[in-house]
Short mmCIF file of C-alpha atoms and ligand atoms in Angstrom, two decimals:
data_model
loop_
_atom_site.label_atom_id
_atom_site.label_comp_id
_atom_site.label_asym_id
_atom_site.label_seq_id
_atom_site.Cartn_x
_atom_site.Cartn_y
_atom_site.Cartn_z
CA MET A 235 -0.11 0.03 0.07
CA THR A 236 1.04 3.51 -0.62
CA THR A 237 1.72 6.49 1.77
CA VAL A 238 1.31 9.57 -0.26
CA THR A 239 4.03 11.89 1.02
CA LYS A 240 4.02 14.60 -1.57
CA ALA A 241 2.35 17.96 -0.94
CA ALA A 242 0.28 17.53 -4.21
CA PRO A 243 -3.32 15.80 -3.46
CA ALA A 244 -3.78 12.33 -4.46
CA ALA A 245 -6.69 10.19 -4.46
CA CYS A 246 -6.92 6.47 -5.24
CA LEU A 247 -8.99 3.52 -6.26
CA ILE A 248 -9.61 1.23 -3.33
CA GLY A 249 -10.46 -2.47 -4.60
CA TRP A 250 -9.51 -6.04 -4.16
CA PRO A 251 -8.09 -7.57 -6.23
CA ALA A 252 -7.14 -4.06 -7.66
CA ALA A 253 -8.75 -5.04 -11.16
CA HIS A 254 -7.51 -3.43 -14.28
CA SER A 255 -9.34 -0.03 -14.08
CA ARG A 256 -9.46 3.02 -16.67
CA SER A 257 -10.13 5.54 -13.51
CA PRO A 258 -6.26 6.60 -13.45
CA LEU A 259 -6.29 7.06 -17.28
CA ILE A 260 -9.47 9.51 -16.86
CA HIS A 261 -8.05 11.35 -13.78
CA HIS A 262 -4.57 11.87 -15.21
CA TYR A 263 -6.07 13.28 -18.25
CA TRP A 264 -7.83 15.53 -16.38
CA LEU A 265 -5.15 16.42 -13.96
CA ARG A 266 -2.72 16.98 -17.10
CA THR A 267 -5.17 18.91 -19.30
CA LEU A 268 -6.38 21.15 -16.31
CA GLY A 269 -2.58 21.87 -15.21
CA ILE A 270 -3.39 20.47 -11.79
CA ALA A 271 -0.68 18.83 -9.54
CA GLY A 272 -2.33 15.77 -8.33
CA GLY A 273 -1.95 11.93 -8.39
CA TYR A 274 -4.47 8.95 -8.82
CA VAL A 275 -3.31 5.39 -7.81
CA ILE A 276 -4.67 2.14 -7.31
CA GLU A 277 -4.88 0.60 -3.97
CA ALA A 278 -5.23 -3.08 -3.54
CA VAL A 279 -6.94 -3.58 -0.17
CA PRO A 280 -8.15 -6.85 1.09
CA PRO A 281 -11.41 -6.85 2.91
CA ASP A 282 -9.81 -7.37 6.46
CA ASP A 283 -7.82 -4.15 5.81
CA LEU A 284 -10.65 -2.00 4.44
CA ARG A 285 -11.55 -0.43 7.67
CA ASP A 286 -8.03 0.55 8.65
CA PHE A 287 -7.21 1.83 5.13
CA VAL A 288 -10.37 3.75 5.10
CA LEU A 289 -9.99 5.25 8.68
CA ARG A 290 -6.51 6.27 7.76
CA LEU A 291 -7.03 7.67 4.42
CA SER A 292 -6.23 11.10 5.18
CA LEU A 293 -3.31 10.00 7.20
CA ARG A 294 -2.03 8.24 4.24
CA GLY A 295 -2.04 11.29 2.24
CA PHE A 296 -5.29 10.91 0.38
CA VAL A 297 -7.99 13.42 -0.34
CA GLY A 298 -10.37 11.11 -1.25
CA ALA A 299 -10.96 7.77 -3.14
CA ASN A 300 -13.11 5.48 -5.56
CA VAL A 301 -14.38 2.55 -4.28
CA THR A 302 -14.87 -0.74 -6.37
CA ILE A 303 -15.86 -4.38 -5.90
CA PRO A 304 -15.88 -5.89 -3.15
CA HIS A 305 -15.83 -2.92 -0.99
CA LYS A 306 -18.66 -0.63 -2.39
CA GLU A 307 -21.45 -1.66 0.17
CA ASP A 308 -18.87 -1.94 3.38
CA VAL A 309 -17.67 1.73 2.76
CA LEU A 310 -21.16 3.01 3.97
CA ALA A 311 -20.49 2.00 7.45
CA LEU A 312 -17.11 3.88 7.21
CA SER A 313 -18.41 6.95 6.24
CA THR A 314 -21.25 9.59 6.27
CA PRO A 315 -23.46 8.49 3.23
CA ASP A 316 -25.46 10.92 1.30
CA PRO A 317 -29.18 9.96 0.18
CA ARG A 318 -27.72 8.69 -3.05
CA ALA A 319 -25.26 6.26 -1.46
CA LYS A 320 -28.03 5.14 1.22
CA ALA A 321 -30.92 4.48 -1.43
CA VAL A 322 -28.27 2.61 -3.95
CA GLY A 323 -27.03 0.85 -0.85
CA ALA A 324 -23.32 1.23 -2.08
CA ALA A 325 -20.60 3.98 -2.47
CA ASN A 326 -18.09 4.56 -5.07
CA THR A 327 -16.91 8.07 -3.98
CA LEU A 328 -15.33 9.12 -0.88
CA TRP A 329 -14.34 12.60 0.16
CA PHE A 330 -13.74 14.74 2.89
CA ALA A 331 -15.66 17.74 4.27
CA ASP A 332 -15.70 19.78 7.52
CA GLY A 333 -13.40 17.09 8.84
CA GLU A 334 -15.74 14.15 8.13
CA LEU A 335 -15.42 11.41 5.34
CA HIS A 336 -18.38 11.40 3.21
CA SER A 337 -19.53 8.87 0.60
CA THR A 338 -21.66 8.96 -2.47
CA ASN A 339 -22.64 7.03 -5.49
CA THR A 340 -21.84 8.64 -8.76
CA ASP A 341 -23.27 5.91 -10.83
CA VAL A 342 -26.64 7.79 -10.43
CA GLU A 343 -25.27 11.00 -12.28
CA GLY A 344 -22.91 9.33 -14.38
CA PHE A 345 -26.06 7.49 -15.89
CA ILE A 346 -28.38 10.35 -15.95
CA ASN A 347 -25.59 13.09 -17.43
CA ASN A 348 -24.66 10.73 -20.21
CA LEU A 349 -28.34 10.45 -21.18
CA ASP A 350 -28.58 14.00 -21.11
CA ALA A 351 -25.61 14.71 -23.07
CA SER A 352 -26.31 11.68 -25.62
CA ALA A 353 -29.97 11.81 -26.21
CA PRO A 354 -31.26 15.19 -25.00
CA GLY A 355 -34.81 15.13 -24.53
CA TRP A 356 -35.11 11.58 -23.25
CA ASP A 357 -36.64 12.45 -20.01
CA ALA A 358 -40.04 12.98 -22.02
CA ALA A 359 -40.23 9.39 -21.54
CA GLU A 360 -43.06 8.47 -19.22
CA GLU A 361 -42.38 4.82 -19.21
CA ALA A 362 -39.03 3.10 -18.83
CA LEU A 363 -38.01 -0.28 -19.21
CA VAL A 364 -34.89 -1.61 -17.13
CA LEU A 365 -33.36 -4.85 -17.46
CA GLY A 366 -31.68 -6.26 -14.58
CA ALA A 367 -31.97 -5.59 -10.67
CA GLY A 368 -28.38 -5.80 -9.57
CA GLY A 369 -26.03 -2.96 -8.27
CA ALA A 370 -26.16 -0.96 -11.42
CA SER A 371 -29.91 -1.02 -11.59
CA ARG A 372 -30.15 0.23 -8.18
CA ALA A 373 -28.43 3.49 -9.46
CA VAL A 374 -30.41 3.83 -12.54
CA VAL A 375 -33.90 3.36 -11.25
CA PHE A 376 -32.93 5.94 -8.34
CA GLY A 377 -31.76 8.34 -11.21
CA LEU A 378 -34.91 7.73 -13.12
CA ARG A 379 -37.30 8.30 -10.22
CA GLU A 380 -35.40 11.44 -9.20
CA ARG A 381 -35.76 12.83 -12.89
CA GLY A 382 -39.60 12.02 -12.33
CA VAL A 383 -40.18 9.10 -14.94
CA ARG A 384 -43.65 7.94 -14.20
CA ARG A 385 -43.45 4.24 -14.58
CA ILE A 386 -40.35 2.10 -14.37
CA HIS A 387 -40.95 -1.68 -15.53
CA LEU A 388 -38.18 -3.67 -14.02
CA ALA A 389 -37.61 -6.95 -15.73
CA ASN A 390 -34.97 -9.41 -14.29
CA ARG A 391 -34.14 -13.30 -14.61
CA THR A 392 -34.59 -13.68 -10.89
CA LEU A 393 -37.83 -11.91 -10.46
CA GLY A 394 -37.42 -11.84 -6.57
CA ARG A 395 -34.73 -9.42 -6.91
CA ALA A 396 -36.70 -7.17 -9.05
CA GLN A 397 -39.68 -7.43 -6.42
CA THR A 398 -37.25 -6.25 -3.34
CA LEU A 399 -36.15 -3.41 -5.45
CA ALA A 400 -39.52 -2.47 -6.37
CA GLN A 401 -40.47 -2.42 -2.62
CA GLN A 402 -37.60 -0.26 -1.72
CA PHE A 403 -38.18 2.49 -4.45
CA GLY A 404 -41.94 2.55 -4.17
CA PRO A 405 -45.10 2.34 -6.51
CA ASN A 406 -43.56 3.74 -9.75
CA VAL A 407 -41.22 0.75 -10.17
CA HIS A 408 -43.21 -2.31 -11.45
CA PRO A 409 -41.33 -5.58 -11.31
CA ILE A 410 -42.05 -8.00 -14.43
CA GLY A 411 -40.74 -11.37 -15.42
CA TRP A 412 -38.37 -11.84 -18.36
CA ASP A 413 -41.39 -13.53 -20.40
CA ALA A 414 -43.39 -10.03 -20.39
CA LEU A 415 -40.82 -8.14 -22.18
CA ASP A 416 -42.43 -8.39 -25.74
CA GLU A 417 -45.82 -6.95 -23.89
CA VAL A 418 -44.10 -3.74 -22.32
CA LEU A 419 -41.32 -3.05 -25.17
CA PRO A 420 -44.01 -1.15 -27.21
CA ARG A 421 -44.65 1.34 -24.59
CA ALA A 422 -41.01 1.67 -23.24
CA LYS A 423 -39.81 5.26 -24.46
CA LEU A 424 -36.34 4.46 -22.61
CA LEU A 425 -34.88 1.08 -22.51
CA VAL A 426 -31.78 0.54 -20.47
CA ASN A 427 -29.80 -2.72 -20.06
CA THR A 428 -28.04 -3.09 -16.76
CA THR A 429 -27.46 -6.91 -16.74
CA SER A 430 -24.08 -8.21 -17.90
CA LEU A 431 -25.85 -9.92 -20.93
CA GLY A 432 -24.05 -8.68 -24.32
CA MET A 433 -20.56 -8.23 -22.42
CA HIS A 434 -17.54 -9.46 -24.00
CA GLY A 435 -17.52 -13.36 -22.83
CA GLN A 436 -21.18 -13.29 -21.68
CA PRO A 437 -24.33 -14.54 -23.16
CA GLY A 438 -26.10 -12.21 -25.52
CA LEU A 439 -29.14 -10.16 -24.72
CA GLU A 440 -32.21 -11.13 -26.66
CA VAL A 441 -34.46 -8.20 -26.76
CA ASP A 442 -36.34 -7.35 -29.93
CA VAL A 443 -35.78 -3.52 -30.40
CA ALA A 444 -38.09 -3.55 -33.42
CA ARG A 445 -40.78 -3.66 -30.51
CA LEU A 446 -39.97 -0.36 -29.15
CA PRO A 447 -41.63 2.98 -30.21
CA GLN A 448 -39.89 4.96 -33.01
CA SER A 449 -38.85 7.68 -30.68
CA ALA A 450 -37.36 5.26 -28.16
CA VAL A 451 -34.01 5.87 -26.57
CA VAL A 452 -31.83 3.05 -25.96
CA SER A 453 -29.07 2.86 -23.23
CA ASP A 454 -26.60 0.05 -22.37
CA LEU A 455 -24.31 -0.10 -19.38
CA VAL A 456 -21.84 -2.67 -20.74
CA TYR A 457 -19.00 -0.78 -22.67
CA VAL A 458 -16.93 -4.06 -23.73
CA PRO A 459 -17.91 -4.08 -26.29
CA LEU A 460 -18.18 -0.40 -27.17
CA ILE A 461 -21.04 -0.67 -29.40
CA THR A 462 -23.12 -3.85 -27.91
CA PRO A 463 -25.23 -5.91 -30.08
CA LEU A 464 -28.06 -3.95 -28.36
CA LEU A 465 -26.69 -0.59 -29.51
CA ALA A 466 -26.06 -1.71 -32.70
CA ALA A 467 -29.74 -2.86 -33.21
CA ALA A 468 -31.08 0.27 -32.02
CA GLN A 469 -28.90 2.37 -34.19
CA ALA A 470 -29.91 0.26 -37.34
CA ARG A 471 -33.43 1.19 -36.46
CA GLY A 472 -32.54 4.96 -36.18
CA LEU A 473 -33.12 5.09 -32.37
CA LYS A 474 -30.96 7.41 -30.18
CA THR A 475 -28.50 5.48 -27.92
CA ALA A 476 -26.36 6.19 -24.79
CA ASP A 477 -23.44 3.95 -24.28
CA GLY A 478 -21.73 2.57 -21.09
CA LEU A 479 -18.42 4.24 -21.96
CA GLY A 480 -20.30 7.63 -21.68
CA MET A 481 -21.85 6.74 -18.22
CA LEU A 482 -18.27 5.58 -16.94
CA LEU A 483 -16.58 8.99 -17.82
CA HIS A 484 -19.59 11.11 -16.57
CA GLN A 485 -19.70 8.98 -13.26
CA ALA A 486 -15.98 10.33 -12.69
CA VAL A 487 -16.54 13.79 -12.96
CA ARG A 488 -17.93 14.61 -9.56
CA GLY A 489 -15.17 12.67 -7.54
CA PHE A 490 -12.46 14.65 -9.40
CA GLU A 491 -14.42 18.05 -8.65
CA LEU A 492 -14.60 17.16 -4.96
CA TRP A 493 -11.02 16.07 -4.70
CA PHE A 494 -9.17 18.56 -6.91
CA GLY A 495 -11.70 21.42 -6.84
CA GLN A 496 -12.23 22.08 -10.59
CA ARG A 497 -15.07 20.40 -12.43
CA PRO A 498 -13.83 18.53 -15.26
CA ARG A 499 -15.31 18.00 -18.78
CA VAL A 500 -16.11 14.81 -20.75
CA THR A 501 -14.55 15.63 -24.07
CA ALA A 502 -14.07 13.50 -27.40
CA GLU A 503 -10.44 13.71 -26.95
CA LEU A 504 -10.89 11.71 -23.40
CA ARG A 505 -13.52 9.54 -25.10
CA ALA A 506 -11.09 8.57 -27.70
CA LEU A 507 -8.15 7.99 -24.83
CA ILE A 508 -10.53 5.54 -23.17
CA GLU A 509 -11.71 4.00 -26.26
CA ALA A 510 -8.27 3.32 -27.65
CA ASP A 511 -7.25 1.83 -24.39
CA LEU A 512 -10.37 -0.39 -24.34
CA THR A 513 -9.91 -1.94 -27.78
CA LYS A 514 -6.16 -2.58 -27.26
CA SER A 515 -7.06 -5.16 -24.62
P1 LIG B 699 -24.62 -7.53 -10.67
O1 LIG B 699 -25.31 -6.54 -9.05
O2 LIG B 699 -23.95 -8.65 -10.33
O3 LIG B 699 -25.98 -7.86 -11.27
C1 LIG B 699 -25.94 -8.43 -12.66
C2 LIG B 699 -27.35 -8.48 -13.31
O4 LIG B 699 -27.45 -9.31 -14.53
C3 LIG B 699 -28.42 -8.93 -12.64
O5 LIG B 699 -29.61 -8.49 -12.60
C4 LIG B 699 -28.42 -10.47 -13.15
O6 LIG B 699 -29.64 -11.24 -13.06
C5 LIG B 699 -28.35 -10.12 -14.64
N1 LIG B 699 -27.64 -11.26 -15.41
C6 LIG B 699 -26.62 -11.66 -15.16
N2 LIG B 699 -26.24 -12.98 -15.90
C7 LIG B 699 -27.49 -13.07 -16.55
C8 LIG B 699 -27.88 -14.08 -17.28
N3 LIG B 699 -27.21 -14.84 -17.79
N4 LIG B 699 -29.35 -14.04 -18.08
C9 LIG B 699 -30.02 -12.95 -17.29
N5 LIG B 699 -29.51 -11.94 -16.69
C10 LIG B 699 -28.36 -12.05 -16.08
O7 LIG B 699 -23.83 -6.45 -11.51
P2 LIG B 699 -23.96 -4.99 -11.78
O8 LIG B 699 -22.83 -4.37 -10.67
O9 LIG B 699 -25.33 -4.31 -11.65
O10 LIG B 699 -23.41 -4.43 -13.18
C11 LIG B 699 -24.07 -4.79 -14.42
C12 LIG B 699 -23.39 -4.41 -15.67
O11 LIG B 699 -23.29 -2.98 -15.66
C13 LIG B 699 -21.74 -5.01 -15.81
O12 LIG B 699 -21.74 -5.30 -17.05
C14 LIG B 699 -21.01 -3.73 -15.50
O13 LIG B 699 -19.72 -3.51 -16.05
C15 LIG B 699 -22.20 -2.63 -15.84
N6 LIG B 699 -21.81 -1.47 -15.25
C16 LIG B 699 -21.38 -0.36 -16.00
C17 LIG B 699 -21.30 1.11 -15.49
C18 LIG B 699 -20.74 2.11 -16.56
O14 LIG B 699 -20.06 3.20 -15.93
N7 LIG B 699 -20.94 2.01 -17.60
C19 LIG B 699 -21.42 1.10 -14.00
C20 LIG B 699 -21.67 0.03 -13.28
C21 LIG B 699 -22.07 -1.17 -14.12
P3 LIG B 699 -30.05 -12.10 -11.74
O15 LIG B 699 -30.32 -11.32 -10.46
O16 LIG B 699 -31.13 -12.94 -12.19
O17 LIG B 699 -28.79 -12.98 -11.49
#
């Protein structure tokens, strides 16, 4: 583990194992282009060491951190979570304010801000269909409710998981079985895939985009491949799309701003940099 001793502020990504992550590339790009002297490193922290590491985050010289698998839930008890982190049940960003360690979940705004950037006007959708009921789905459903989507159909292979999520998020969220998809698709002005289906090495996602309304927007959280078969089918039909890489970039903005004091922009140049890294591996 690193102890950062330089005067320049530094943040880190806490995970176990310390998986290959694009976060250092993203934050180093912003530090460089904004001319900020700062750092961002990956820290491999086993579960047994998480408490000690987080409680000594500042002593180690860090101004904050991103948190990834398997620690996103456990850091809630080690910090003061905001309403988003509480509702999603997981945090991915830590920062200090007024001497306290705070946490939030920036997947919510990553998803919503990417939709705003990629498909302006998407929020005219009164009905949305969300596929999947895992961790990412919770952030998506929270964001859609916050933006006032009236009816959110939530389909999941394991129906019980969708039902649990619907109970938590209230009457706008309607759990449905996978077999009801064809019936709901014609009413869905927004379709969001939050499952891992369609990801490189995973089974394909069988959804008939021809059943969606002509004005529908399609979003996929999967970003390997960059253009998933779902997004390709939607684009071939002329539908607007929002991809997983866009969400990944937008979710990083708030952490950077909280740690380094300037709000960075998601630019075409940054996107090209990460695309190049994703396609080389
Ligand atoms: P998770 O909590 O493990 O949830 C996985 C979801 O996929 C569950 O709904 C699961 O259904 C479903 N699923 C998995 N295999 C399936 C199969 N063979 N058939 C049908 N459904 C299946 O994972 P997560 O954290 O929510 O992440 C989900 C995806 O979102 C991943 O691809 C992740 O990379 C992506 N993601 C992207 C971003 C971004 O910034 N772009 C951010 C977060 C996540 P069951 O409940 O039935 O198991």
